[in-house]
Short mmCIF file of C-alpha atoms and ligand atoms in Angstrom, two decimals:
data_model
loop_
_atom_site.label_atom_id
_atom_site.label_comp_id
_atom_site.label_asym_id
_atom_site.label_seq_id
_atom_site.Cartn_x
_atom_site.Cartn_y
_atom_site.Cartn_z
CA UNK T 1 32.30 -15.16 18.16
CA UNK T 2 30.65 -14.12 14.63
CA UNK T 3 31.97 -11.64 12.03
CA UNK T 4 29.48 -10.10 10.58
CA UNK T 5 29.87 -9.51 6.47
CA UNK T 6 28.04 -7.75 4.27
CA UNK T 7 25.29 -9.58 2.37
CA UNK T 8 25.96 -8.55 -1.81
CA UNK T 9 24.87 -10.60 -4.49
CA UNK T 10 24.04 -13.64 -2.80
CA UNK T 11 27.45 -14.18 -0.99
CA UNK T 12 29.00 -12.65 2.43
CA UNK T 13 31.73 -10.72 1.13
CA UNK T 14 33.21 -7.27 3.11
CA UNK T 15 36.07 -4.75 1.30
CA UNK T 16 36.73 -3.47 4.38
CA UNK T 17 38.71 -5.40 7.43
CA UNK T 18 37.44 -2.45 9.48
CA UNK T 19 35.08 -4.66 12.73
CA UNK T 20 33.41 -2.79 15.54
CA UNK T 21 32.04 -5.31 18.87
CA UNK T 22 29.05 -6.21 19.33
CA UNK T 23 27.53 -7.18 22.54
CA UNK T 24 25.40 -8.96 25.04
CA UNK T 25 23.56 -7.40 26.88
CA UNK T 26 22.76 -9.18 29.15
CA UNK T 27 26.04 -10.42 30.14
CA UNK T 28 28.05 -6.61 28.88
CA UNK T 29 30.10 -9.48 26.72
CA UNK T 30 31.36 -9.02 23.12
CA UNK T 31 30.33 -11.93 21.70
CA UNK T 32 30.06 -10.76 17.58
CA UNK T 33 31.55 -8.41 15.26
CA UNK T 34 30.21 -6.52 12.76
CA UNK T 35 32.39 -4.81 9.99
CA UNK T 36 32.42 -1.02 9.43
CA UNK T 37 31.71 -1.56 5.33
CA UNK T 38 34.43 1.14 3.24
CA UNK T 39 33.69 3.38 -0.36
CA UNK T 40 35.04 -0.03 -2.06
CA UNK T 41 31.42 -2.39 -0.15
CA UNK T 42 29.54 0.59 -1.56
CA UNK T 43 30.44 0.25 -4.73
CA UNK T 44 30.12 -3.39 -5.03
CA UNK T 45 27.04 -3.22 -3.15
CA UNK T 46 25.55 -0.24 -5.48
CA UNK T 47 26.68 -1.86 -9.62
CA UNK T 48 24.77 -5.60 -7.67
CA UNK T 49 21.08 -3.51 -6.77
CA UNK T 50 21.38 -1.64 -9.98
CA UNK T 51 22.24 -4.64 -12.27
CA UNK T 52 19.94 -6.34 -10.26
CA UNK T 53 17.14 -4.34 -10.59
CA UNK T 54 16.72 -4.50 -14.22
CA UNK T 55 15.74 -7.87 -14.34
CA UNK T 56 13.46 -7.41 -11.33
CA UNK T 57 11.94 -4.97 -12.78
CA UNK T 58 10.20 -6.85 -15.53
CA UNK T 59 9.71 -9.89 -13.18
CA UNK T 60 6.02 -9.58 -13.58
CA UNK T 61 3.60 -9.24 -9.85
CA UNK T 62 2.58 -12.52 -9.63
CA UNK T 63 5.76 -14.41 -9.84
CA UNK T 64 7.49 -11.30 -7.53
CA UNK T 65 4.80 -12.81 -5.39
CA UNK T 66 4.98 -16.33 -5.69
CA UNK T 67 8.76 -15.59 -3.79
CA UNK T 68 6.96 -13.63 -1.19
CA UNK T 69 5.55 -16.42 -0.68
CA UNK T 70 7.73 -19.10 -0.47
CA UNK T 71 9.65 -16.47 2.40
CA UNK T 72 6.56 -16.01 4.53
CA UNK T 73 6.75 -19.81 4.72
CA UNK T 74 10.42 -19.95 5.30
CA UNK T 75 10.29 -17.31 7.78
CA UNK T 76 7.71 -19.33 9.37
CA UNK T 77 10.08 -22.45 9.76
CA UNK T 78 12.75 -20.13 11.03
CA UNK T 79 10.59 -18.14 13.61
CA UNK T 80 13.19 -19.68 16.73
CA UNK T 81 16.78 -19.13 15.27
CA UNK T 82 15.59 -15.95 13.90
CA UNK T 83 13.72 -14.78 17.51
CA UNK T 84 16.94 -15.93 19.00
CA UNK T 85 19.56 -14.17 17.29
CA UNK T 86 17.20 -10.59 18.19
CA UNK T 87 17.77 -11.88 21.90
CA UNK T 88 21.50 -12.29 22.07
CA UNK T 89 22.67 -9.52 20.48
CA UNK T 90 18.99 -6.77 21.73
CA UNK T 91 18.11 -8.78 24.75
CA UNK T 92 14.64 -8.50 24.19
CA UNK T 93 13.06 -11.36 26.04
CA UNK T 94 12.58 -14.24 23.60
CA UNK T 95 8.27 -14.47 23.47
CA UNK T 96 9.41 -10.48 22.64
CA UNK T 97 11.53 -10.87 19.67
CA UNK T 98 9.13 -13.65 17.83
CA UNK T 99 5.99 -10.69 18.74
CA UNK T 100 8.55 -9.03 16.57
CA UNK T 101 9.46 -11.27 13.95
CA UNK T 102 5.47 -12.08 13.59
CA UNK T 103 4.72 -8.34 13.34
CA UNK T 104 7.53 -8.36 10.15
CA UNK T 105 5.90 -11.53 9.07
CA UNK T 106 2.64 -10.19 8.46
CA UNK T 107 4.03 -6.48 6.05
CA UNK T 108 5.34 -9.69 4.39
CA UNK T 109 1.32 -11.37 4.44
CA UNK T 110 0.18 -7.68 3.20
CA UNK T 111 2.45 -7.61 0.59
CA UNK T 112 1.93 -11.13 -1.13
CA UNK T 113 -1.14 -9.38 -2.35
CA UNK T 114 0.74 -7.43 -4.55
CA UNK T 115 -0.46 -7.95 -8.53
CA UNK T 116 -4.18 -6.66 -6.62
CA UNK T 117 -1.58 -3.79 -4.66
CA UNK T 118 -0.33 -2.41 -8.03
CA UNK T 119 -3.87 -2.78 -10.51
CA UNK T 120 -4.18 1.25 -10.56
CA UNK T 121 -7.26 2.96 -12.03
CA UNK T 122 -8.92 2.81 -15.79
CA UNK T 123 -11.60 5.28 -17.16
CA UNK T 124 -12.91 4.83 -20.63
CA UNK T 125 -14.15 7.67 -22.74
CA UNK T 126 -12.66 10.62 -20.54
CA UNK T 127 -13.00 12.00 -24.46
CA UNK T 128 -14.30 10.37 -27.69
CA UNK T 129 -12.12 7.29 -28.58
CA UNK T 130 -9.66 8.18 -25.74
CA UNK T 131 -9.14 6.00 -23.04
CA UNK T 132 -6.67 7.61 -19.50
CA UNK T 133 -5.29 4.40 -16.45
CA UNK T 134 -2.84 5.00 -14.10
CA UNK T 135 -0.03 2.97 -13.16
CA UNK T 136 2.58 2.68 -10.97
CA UNK T 137 6.68 1.62 -11.64
CA UNK T 138 9.00 1.08 -9.66
CA UNK T 139 11.62 3.84 -8.38
CA UNK T 140 14.80 1.37 -8.84
CA UNK T 141 17.54 1.32 -6.58
CA UNK T 142 15.76 1.87 -3.05
CA UNK T 143 17.16 2.27 0.50
CA UNK T 144 16.90 1.45 5.05
CA UNK T 145 18.43 2.50 7.34
CA UNK T 146 17.02 0.97 10.42
CA UNK T 147 16.81 1.15 14.11
CA UNK T 148 18.25 -1.81 17.23
CA UNK T 149 14.85 -1.55 19.17
CA UNK T 150 13.66 -3.60 16.03
CA UNK T 151 16.12 -5.33 14.10
CA UNK T 152 13.81 -7.67 12.19
CA UNK T 153 10.44 -6.01 12.16
CA UNK T 154 10.95 -2.76 11.08
CA UNK T 155 13.55 -3.47 8.61
CA UNK T 156 10.54 -5.95 7.35
CA UNK T 157 8.43 -2.58 7.44
CA UNK T 158 10.17 -2.12 4.15
CA UNK T 159 12.11 -4.15 1.67
CA UNK T 160 9.06 -6.60 1.63
CA UNK T 161 6.31 -4.09 0.12
CA UNK T 162 10.33 -2.30 -2.21
CA UNK T 163 11.22 -5.65 -3.67
CA UNK T 164 7.35 -6.54 -4.87
CA UNK T 165 6.92 -3.84 -6.57
CA UNK T 166 9.94 -3.81 -8.64
CA UNK T 167 12.58 -2.78 -6.62
CA UNK T 168 15.77 -3.10 -5.97
CA UNK T 169 16.86 -3.00 -2.14
CA UNK T 170 19.61 -2.08 0.92
CA UNK T 171 19.27 -1.97 3.83
CA UNK T 172 21.83 -0.33 6.58
CA UNK T 173 21.21 -2.13 10.18
CA UNK T 174 21.54 -1.44 13.51
CA UNK T 175 24.98 -1.77 14.01
CA UNK T 176 24.15 -3.36 17.37
CA UNK T 177 22.30 -6.24 15.99
CA UNK T 178 23.01 -6.82 12.61
CA UNK T 179 22.22 -10.78 12.70
CA UNK T 180 18.87 -11.74 12.01
CA UNK T 181 18.64 -9.30 8.94
CA UNK T 182 21.78 -10.94 7.52
CA UNK T 183 19.46 -14.58 8.13
CA UNK T 184 16.73 -12.46 6.51
CA UNK T 185 18.42 -12.19 3.20
CA UNK T 186 19.34 -15.35 2.85
CA UNK T 187 15.64 -16.77 3.27
CA UNK T 188 14.94 -14.66 0.94
CA UNK T 189 17.92 -15.76 -1.26
CA UNK T 190 16.03 -19.70 -0.67
CA UNK T 191 13.25 -18.63 -1.36
CA UNK T 192 13.85 -17.39 -4.46
CA UNK T 193 14.51 -13.76 -4.75
CA UNK T 194 17.25 -12.79 -7.56
CA UNK T 195 21.00 -11.73 -5.85
CA UNK T 196 21.40 -8.30 -6.17
CA UNK T 197 17.81 -7.78 -5.13
CA UNK T 198 18.30 -7.53 -1.12
CA UNK T 199 21.26 -6.48 -0.17
CA UNK T 200 23.08 -5.28 3.61
CA UNK T 201 25.71 -3.50 4.49
CA UNK T 202 26.77 -2.91 7.37
CA UNK T 203 28.59 -0.04 9.51
CA UNK T 204 27.57 3.13 10.66
CA UNK T 205 27.42 6.90 9.55
CA UNK T 206 30.19 6.77 7.65
CA UNK T 207 28.58 4.32 5.62
CA UNK T 208 24.73 6.33 6.44
CA UNK T 209 26.49 9.11 4.28
CA UNK T 210 27.12 7.38 0.98
CA UNK T 211 23.96 6.34 1.03
CA UNK T 212 22.37 9.52 1.52
CA UNK T 213 23.69 11.07 -0.79
CA UNK T 214 24.52 8.78 -3.26
CA UNK T 215 22.47 9.59 -7.14
CA UNK T 216 22.32 5.57 -7.68
CA UNK T 217 19.90 5.65 -5.07
CA UNK T 218 16.07 7.05 -5.28
CA UNK T 219 14.44 6.27 -2.37
CA UNK T 220 15.93 6.56 1.76
CA UNK T 221 13.58 4.92 4.49
CA UNK T 222 15.17 5.65 7.52
CA UNK T 223 13.68 5.01 10.92
CA UNK T 224 15.58 6.52 14.38
CA UNK T 225 16.25 9.07 16.70
CA UNK T 226 14.40 12.30 15.75
CA UNK T 227 17.77 14.27 15.11
CA UNK T 228 19.03 12.18 13.24
CA UNK T 229 15.46 11.25 11.34
CA UNK T 230 16.03 14.74 11.03
CA UNK T 231 19.56 14.81 9.40
CA UNK T 232 18.04 12.17 6.92
CA UNK T 233 15.30 13.87 4.99
CA UNK T 234 16.92 17.30 4.76
CA UNK T 235 19.67 16.08 3.40
CA UNK T 236 18.57 13.31 1.66
CA UNK T 237 15.69 15.65 -0.35
CA UNK T 238 18.08 17.80 -0.37
CA UNK T 239 19.80 14.91 -2.67
CA UNK T 240 16.95 14.81 -4.96
CA UNK T 241 15.22 11.82 -2.79
CA UNK T 242 11.90 11.11 -2.20
CA UNK T 243 12.61 9.93 2.15
CA UNK T 244 10.35 8.75 4.88
CA UNK T 245 12.40 9.49 7.73
CA UNK T 246 11.04 8.53 11.49
CA UNK T 247 12.02 9.83 14.69
CA UNK T 248 11.30 9.32 18.37
CA UNK T 249 8.75 9.72 20.88
CA UNK T 250 7.28 10.24 23.54
CA UNK T 251 3.48 8.73 24.00
CA UNK T 252 1.04 9.61 26.45
CA UNK T 253 -2.13 6.75 27.80
CA UNK T 254 -4.06 9.29 29.19
CA UNK T 255 -7.24 7.15 32.43
CA UNK T 256 -9.75 9.18 32.88
CA UNK T 257 -11.73 8.77 36.08
CA UNK T 258 -14.47 6.71 34.90
CA UNK T 259 -12.01 3.89 32.99
CA UNK T 260 -11.76 0.65 33.94
CA UNK T 261 -8.59 0.89 36.35
CA UNK T 262 -7.34 -2.85 36.68
CA UNK T 263 -7.52 -2.95 32.60
CA UNK T 264 -5.76 0.57 31.84
CA UNK T 265 -3.05 0.00 34.50
CA UNK T 266 -1.89 -3.58 33.47
CA UNK T 267 -2.50 -1.60 29.09
CA UNK T 268 0.38 0.38 30.74
CA UNK T 269 2.45 -2.05 32.51
CA UNK T 270 2.66 -4.28 29.32
CA UNK T 271 3.37 -1.23 27.05
CA UNK T 272 5.86 0.78 29.73
CA UNK T 273 7.74 -1.88 30.53
CA UNK T 274 8.13 -4.40 28.05
CA UNK T 275 10.80 -4.08 25.68
CA UNK T 276 12.84 -1.97 28.75
CA UNK T 277 11.08 0.65 27.31
CA UNK T 278 13.19 0.53 23.94
CA UNK T 279 9.52 0.56 21.65
CA UNK T 280 9.15 3.76 19.66
CA UNK T 281 5.43 3.44 20.76
CA UNK T 282 6.38 2.56 24.43
CA UNK T 283 4.14 4.89 26.81
CA UNK T 284 6.81 6.94 28.67
CA UNK T 285 3.81 9.66 29.93
CA UNK T 286 1.17 7.73 31.86
CA UNK T 287 -1.98 11.14 31.73
CA UNK T 288 -4.23 10.91 35.30
CA UNK T 289 -6.73 12.62 34.90
CA UNK T 290 -9.22 14.10 38.27
CA UNK T 291 -9.07 11.69 41.02
CA UNK T 292 -7.77 8.33 39.86
CA UNK T 293 -4.59 9.39 39.73
CA UNK T 294 -3.70 7.87 43.94
CA UNK T 295 -5.20 4.60 42.66
CA UNK T 296 -2.68 4.64 39.59
CA UNK T 297 0.38 5.25 40.81
CA UNK T 298 -0.19 2.75 44.14
CA UNK T 299 -1.23 0.32 41.78
CA UNK T 300 1.62 0.18 38.95
CA UNK T 301 3.73 0.75 41.49
CA UNK T 302 2.72 -2.55 42.85
CA UNK T 303 2.59 -4.57 39.95
CA UNK T 304 6.20 -2.95 38.53
CA UNK T 305 8.53 -3.65 42.28
CA UNK T 306 6.94 -8.21 41.31
CA UNK T 307 7.90 -7.57 36.98
CA UNK T 308 10.91 -10.47 36.73
CA UNK T 309 13.86 -8.31 35.03
CA UNK T 310 16.48 -10.97 33.88
CA UNK T 311 17.74 -11.61 30.81
CA UNK T 312 16.58 -13.51 27.61
CA UNK T 313 17.92 -17.02 28.18
CA UNK T 314 15.90 -17.01 31.23
CA UNK T 315 11.65 -18.02 30.33
CA UNK T 316 10.14 -16.06 32.95
CA UNK T 317 11.54 -13.15 32.05
CA UNK T 318 9.29 -10.05 31.39
CA UNK T 319 12.01 -7.43 30.89
CA UNK T 320 15.59 -7.80 29.55
CA UNK T 321 18.34 -5.17 30.34
CA UNK T 322 18.57 -1.71 27.92
CA UNK T 323 21.04 -1.74 25.00
CA UNK T 324 24.00 -0.56 25.94
CA UNK T 325 26.23 0.31 28.59
CA UNK T 326 26.69 4.56 27.43
CA UNK T 327 22.33 3.96 27.26
CA UNK T 328 22.48 2.30 30.84
CA UNK T 329 24.45 5.53 32.30
CA UNK T 330 22.20 7.15 30.06
CA UNK T 331 18.96 6.35 31.23
CA UNK T 332 20.46 6.42 34.75
CA UNK T 333 21.22 10.39 34.46
CA UNK T 334 17.17 11.30 33.29
CA UNK T 335 16.52 9.02 36.96
CA UNK T 336 18.58 11.17 39.29
CA UNK T 337 17.95 14.92 36.78
CA UNK T 338 13.81 14.11 37.70
CA UNK T 339 14.73 13.68 40.91
CA UNK T 340 15.83 16.92 40.90
CA UNK T 341 14.17 18.90 39.10
CA UNK T 342 11.51 18.13 42.06
CA UNK T 343 9.36 15.10 40.16
CA UNK T 344 8.50 12.28 42.95
CA UNK T 345 10.83 9.11 42.13
CA UNK T 346 8.73 6.05 43.71
CA UNK T 347 10.50 3.45 42.34
CA UNK T 348 14.56 3.65 41.47
CA UNK T 349 15.56 1.40 38.34
CA UNK T 350 18.81 2.43 39.03
CA UNK T 351 22.25 0.37 40.03
CA UNK T 352 19.91 -3.15 39.48
CA UNK T 353 22.10 -6.68 38.91
CA UNK T 354 21.22 -9.39 39.11
CA UNK T 355 23.36 -12.66 40.12
CA UNK T 356 25.80 -13.60 37.73
CA UNK T 357 24.98 -11.07 35.27
CA UNK T 358 26.55 -8.40 37.42
CA UNK T 359 28.18 -6.66 33.74
CA UNK T 360 24.67 -6.78 32.14
CA UNK T 361 23.37 -3.29 31.09
CA UNK T 362 19.69 -3.60 33.18
CA UNK T 363 17.73 -0.98 34.57
CA UNK T 364 14.96 -1.80 36.56
CA UNK T 365 11.42 -0.10 36.19
CA UNK T 366 11.68 3.22 37.94
CA UNK T 367 8.03 5.28 37.95
CA UNK T 368 7.41 9.10 38.58
CA UNK T 369 5.02 11.20 40.06
CA UNK T 370 3.99 14.58 39.50
CA UNK T 371 6.29 15.30 36.80
CA UNK T 372 5.33 18.68 35.22
CA UNK T 373 5.67 19.45 31.45
CA UNK T 374 8.53 21.68 32.17
CA UNK T 375 10.73 18.72 33.04
CA UNK T 376 13.37 17.13 30.98
CA UNK T 377 11.80 13.29 31.64
CA UNK T 378 8.74 15.23 30.51
CA UNK T 379 9.96 16.81 27.41
CA UNK T 380 12.98 13.79 26.33
CA UNK T 381 12.96 11.47 24.84
CA UNK T 382 14.35 8.50 27.39
CA UNK T 383 13.62 5.08 25.32
CA UNK T 384 14.25 2.91 28.75
CA UNK T 385 12.21 1.92 32.00
CA UNK T 386 10.77 4.93 33.14
CA UNK T 387 7.53 5.74 33.36
CA UNK T 388 6.44 9.74 34.11
CA UNK T 389 2.68 10.18 35.88
CA UNK T 390 1.19 13.38 34.98
CA UNK T 391 -2.04 14.47 36.87
CA UNK T 392 -4.16 16.71 35.20
CA UNK T 393 -6.56 17.95 36.83
CA UNK T 394 -9.42 18.09 33.73
CA UNK T 395 -9.89 16.20 30.14
CA UNK T 396 -9.22 18.84 28.16
CA UNK T 397 -5.62 19.37 30.70
CA UNK T 398 -5.00 15.96 29.31
CA UNK T 399 -4.91 16.63 25.67
CA UNK T 400 -3.66 19.65 25.91
CA UNK T 401 -0.55 17.62 27.06
CA UNK T 402 -0.71 16.33 24.31
CA UNK T 403 -1.46 18.30 21.69
CA UNK T 404 1.93 20.20 23.00
CA UNK T 405 3.93 17.71 23.20
CA UNK T 406 6.71 18.19 20.20
CA UNK T 407 6.65 13.98 19.49
CA UNK T 408 2.95 13.02 17.83
CA UNK T 409 3.92 8.84 17.53
CA UNK T 410 1.32 7.35 19.53
CA UNK T 411 -0.95 8.42 22.18
CA UNK T 412 -4.04 5.98 24.38
CA UNK T 413 -6.95 7.01 25.61
CA UNK T 414 -8.68 5.03 28.65
CA UNK T 415 -12.45 5.62 29.47
CA UNK T 416 -15.74 3.53 29.89
CA UNK T 417 -17.39 7.54 27.30
CA UNK T 418 -18.04 6.52 23.89
CA UNK T 419 -18.93 10.79 23.79
CA UNK T 420 -14.96 11.93 25.04
CA UNK T 421 -13.68 8.72 23.16
CA UNK T 422 -14.85 9.68 19.80
CA UNK T 423 -13.40 13.82 20.85
CA UNK T 424 -9.86 12.42 21.18
CA UNK T 425 -9.41 10.77 18.79
CA UNK T 426 -10.86 13.15 16.18
CA UNK T 427 -8.76 15.90 18.39
CA UNK T 428 -5.33 14.88 18.83
CA UNK T 429 -2.12 16.09 16.75
CA UNK T 430 -0.89 12.54 16.65
CA UNK T 431 -0.90 9.84 13.75
CA UNK T 432 -1.19 6.48 15.63
CA UNK T 433 -4.35 6.90 18.57
CA UNK T 434 -5.50 3.94 20.95
CA UNK T 435 -9.16 3.63 22.77
CA UNK T 436 -9.07 1.02 25.85
CA UNK T 437 -5.75 0.15 24.42
CA UNK T 438 -2.35 1.00 25.35
CA UNK T 439 -0.01 0.21 21.90
CA UNK T 440 -1.52 0.93 19.03
CA UNK T 441 0.58 -0.01 16.21
CA UNK T 442 -0.64 -0.25 12.40
CA UNK T 443 -1.26 -3.37 11.14
CA UNK T 444 0.53 -4.10 7.78
CA UNK T 445 -2.38 -3.94 5.99
CA UNK T 446 -2.76 -0.26 7.80
CA UNK T 447 -0.06 2.21 7.81
CA UNK T 448 2.45 3.32 10.47
CA UNK T 449 4.14 6.38 10.85
CA UNK T 450 3.79 9.60 13.91
CA UNK T 451 3.00 13.00 13.53
CA UNK T 452 5.61 15.85 14.10
CA UNK T 453 8.73 15.08 15.16
CA UNK T 454 7.75 11.88 14.83
CA UNK T 455 7.98 11.72 11.27
CA UNK T 456 9.41 13.42 7.86
CA UNK T 457 8.06 12.95 4.88
CA UNK T 458 5.40 12.39 3.09
CA UNK T 459 4.36 8.67 3.42
CA UNK T 460 4.17 6.58 6.51
CA UNK T 461 5.21 2.98 6.05
CA UNK T 462 3.78 -0.25 4.64
CA UNK T 463 -0.17 -0.52 3.98
CA UNK T 464 -1.09 1.02 0.48
CA UNK T 465 0.90 4.34 1.94
CA UNK T 466 3.96 1.41 1.05
CA UNK T 467 3.42 0.36 -1.93
CA UNK T 468 2.93 4.73 -2.85
CA UNK T 469 6.51 5.04 -1.46
CA UNK T 470 7.59 2.13 -3.62
CA UNK T 471 6.13 4.00 -7.08
CA UNK T 472 6.10 6.41 -8.84
CA UNK T 473 2.43 7.09 -10.71
CA UNK T 474 2.40 7.32 -14.90
CA UNK T 475 -0.85 8.30 -16.03
CA UNK T 476 -2.20 7.67 -19.61
CA UNK T 477 -4.22 8.90 -21.87
CA UNK T 478 -4.61 7.02 -25.06
CA UNK T 479 -6.80 8.24 -28.25
CA UNK T 480 -7.96 4.63 -30.14
CA UNK T 481 -8.73 4.35 -33.46
CA UNK T 482 -6.95 6.39 -35.58
CA UNK T 483 -9.70 7.40 -38.17
CA UNK T 484 -10.55 10.30 -35.74
CA UNK T 485 -8.95 13.15 -37.38
CA UNK T 486 -9.46 16.77 -36.08
CA UNK T 487 -6.46 18.86 -37.45
CA UNK T 488 -4.48 21.47 -34.18
CA UNK T 489 -6.33 22.19 -31.21
CA UNK T 490 -5.09 25.56 -29.55
CA UNK T 491 -6.98 25.22 -26.57
CA UNK T 492 -7.38 23.46 -23.26
CA UNK T 493 -9.31 19.46 -24.62
CA UNK T 494 -12.17 19.59 -22.07
CA UNK T 495 -15.55 17.43 -22.48
P1 NAD G 1 19.85 5.92 16.40
O1 NAD G 1 19.13 7.07 15.30
O2 NAD G 1 21.09 6.17 17.17
O3 NAD G 1 20.35 5.12 15.03
C1 NAD G 1 19.65 4.60 13.81
C2 NAD G 1 20.04 4.12 12.78
O4 NAD G 1 21.24 5.64 11.97
C3 NAD G 1 21.68 3.20 12.41
O5 NAD G 1 21.50 2.31 11.38
C4 NAD G 1 22.67 4.32 12.92
O6 NAD G 1 24.12 3.20 12.20
C5 NAD G 1 21.97 5.45 11.95
N1 NAD G 1 22.90 6.66 12.38
C6 NAD G 1 22.62 6.88 14.05
N2 NAD G 1 23.43 8.61 14.59
C7 NAD G 1 23.31 8.76 12.96
C8 NAD G 1 24.70 9.70 12.31
N3 NAD G 1 24.96 10.89 13.09
N4 NAD G 1 24.86 9.84 10.84
C9 NAD G 1 24.12 8.71 10.16
N5 NAD G 1 22.90 7.78 10.95
C10 NAD G 1 23.68 8.01 12.02
O7 NAD G 1 18.42 4.98 16.31
P2 NAD G 1 18.21 3.59 17.71
O8 NAD G 1 19.18 4.34 18.86
O9 NAD G 1 19.26 2.38 16.79
O10 NAD G 1 16.70 3.68 17.22
C11 NAD G 1 16.58 3.53 18.60
C12 NAD G 1 15.58 5.25 18.18
O11 NAD G 1 14.45 4.85 17.61
C13 NAD G 1 14.57 6.58 19.66
O12 NAD G 1 15.12 7.01 19.54
C14 NAD G 1 13.36 5.32 19.06
O13 NAD G 1 11.67 6.98 19.23
C15 NAD G 1 13.21 5.43 17.09
N6 NAD G 1 12.33 4.76 16.32
C16 NAD G 1 11.12 4.98 15.46
C17 NAD G 1 10.41 4.35 15.44
C18 NAD G 1 9.50 4.65 15.01
O14 NAD G 1 8.41 4.62 14.03
N7 NAD G 1 9.44 6.44 14.19
C19 NAD G 1 10.25 2.71 15.11
C20 NAD G 1 11.62 2.29 15.99
C21 NAD G 1 13.15 2.99 16.79
#
């Protein structure tokens, strides 16, 4: 068992002696403890981050890029250990964990291009002898608060870009699976990052409240559930901070009658049940259009029945447990409510037991048919391996379902009709859209973010949106040489 402390100024340390249990979700057993930081820990972190920012912001972008490049190599070398840390505390399969670290690594690769990304714009002769240019300067101490479901990837959406831009960064990881971020911070130090540029402070709501109310922190990046995202956004904005707060989701995948059914079913299987449905881009609603519905339900059901649910230590596992006992209970209550509200339960994942892992937090793949839009299982984010099939008469009805839902993170359409697909990508009110692609997560050099209740704030994460979020724009207008003497002017200058 490891006692997980904070990572402050390049050292593992904490003042607080209060710890919270961290579990192995496959066994339901305590494996580690994480510190619940107090005000003194927070003061130490802030002090270190403020001091580190002064020198780091002066380091040239090219030198920062070289450290990021070393970091990339170290992550690649340590990928197996990083993936194991993710799986052991989260429960997802090892291959899936590895994939998530690689998606984070891609942001590091993107951030290596920071000298190019910070170039700004230049205009010569905006007036006679006058030039104008824009520069992007770092914000100062920046912070990120992250969820349990991607303990490597989501923090890596944030800190590599913030740090590349010349900021210092404080990460508050999820208290449910904090080990991987500590390893990521240690590797960054090994790559040559000066102490204090990347600090980690562990804890729960108490520490989050200190972060979002602190005058010393310039920006907050948050990813988590919608009620917390809204609270973080409102409180941080009230305190004058720049803020991006990504929330929950209810992603619809539309299957048109002309879709390649096998492709659609395979796409739905991975997107609905991969990572036990605990992905913000998971598909939780399949909208079956027209007469494809019966075949779709039948094919998903037969594939889901044979899906291998097992702990991450079993290399044949396709789906692991959910994160906690409380979350398992919450998902099973949703399944019961779906039955009470009249949906047809095709596959029931409640009371799922694996021999030798009877106390693990497993929920089997669950499938509902005939789900209606006023049901709780349709309206709420369940965040588990529960797929709802909604039947729609035609494309317009399907599009309305997507557009009228409160969440707007991701969506996808399976069709062989280019005109329908073009109409859908243009008219759906969703941030990330797929055509014959089940989980349209943008690459690091594009930006990640939803609409509606899935994102509060104006900037998505990573890509150029990330660079803009972590920098302040300054535009300089300069007249040279000094020999031009025109006397005072009292009107707006024009050309
Ligand atoms: P969560 O909102 O419970 O926790 C997220 C973070 O906020 C954690 O670090 C936690 O310690 C902190 N926190 C929790 N309650 C708080 C409170 N009352 N006040 C202040 N801080 C608080 O989310 P989670 O359960 O860890 O993660 C799952 C959620 O994250 C899902 O809703 C999922 O859709 C969402 N998510 C969204 C995205 C996205 O990109 N939109 C990506 C990943 C996960």
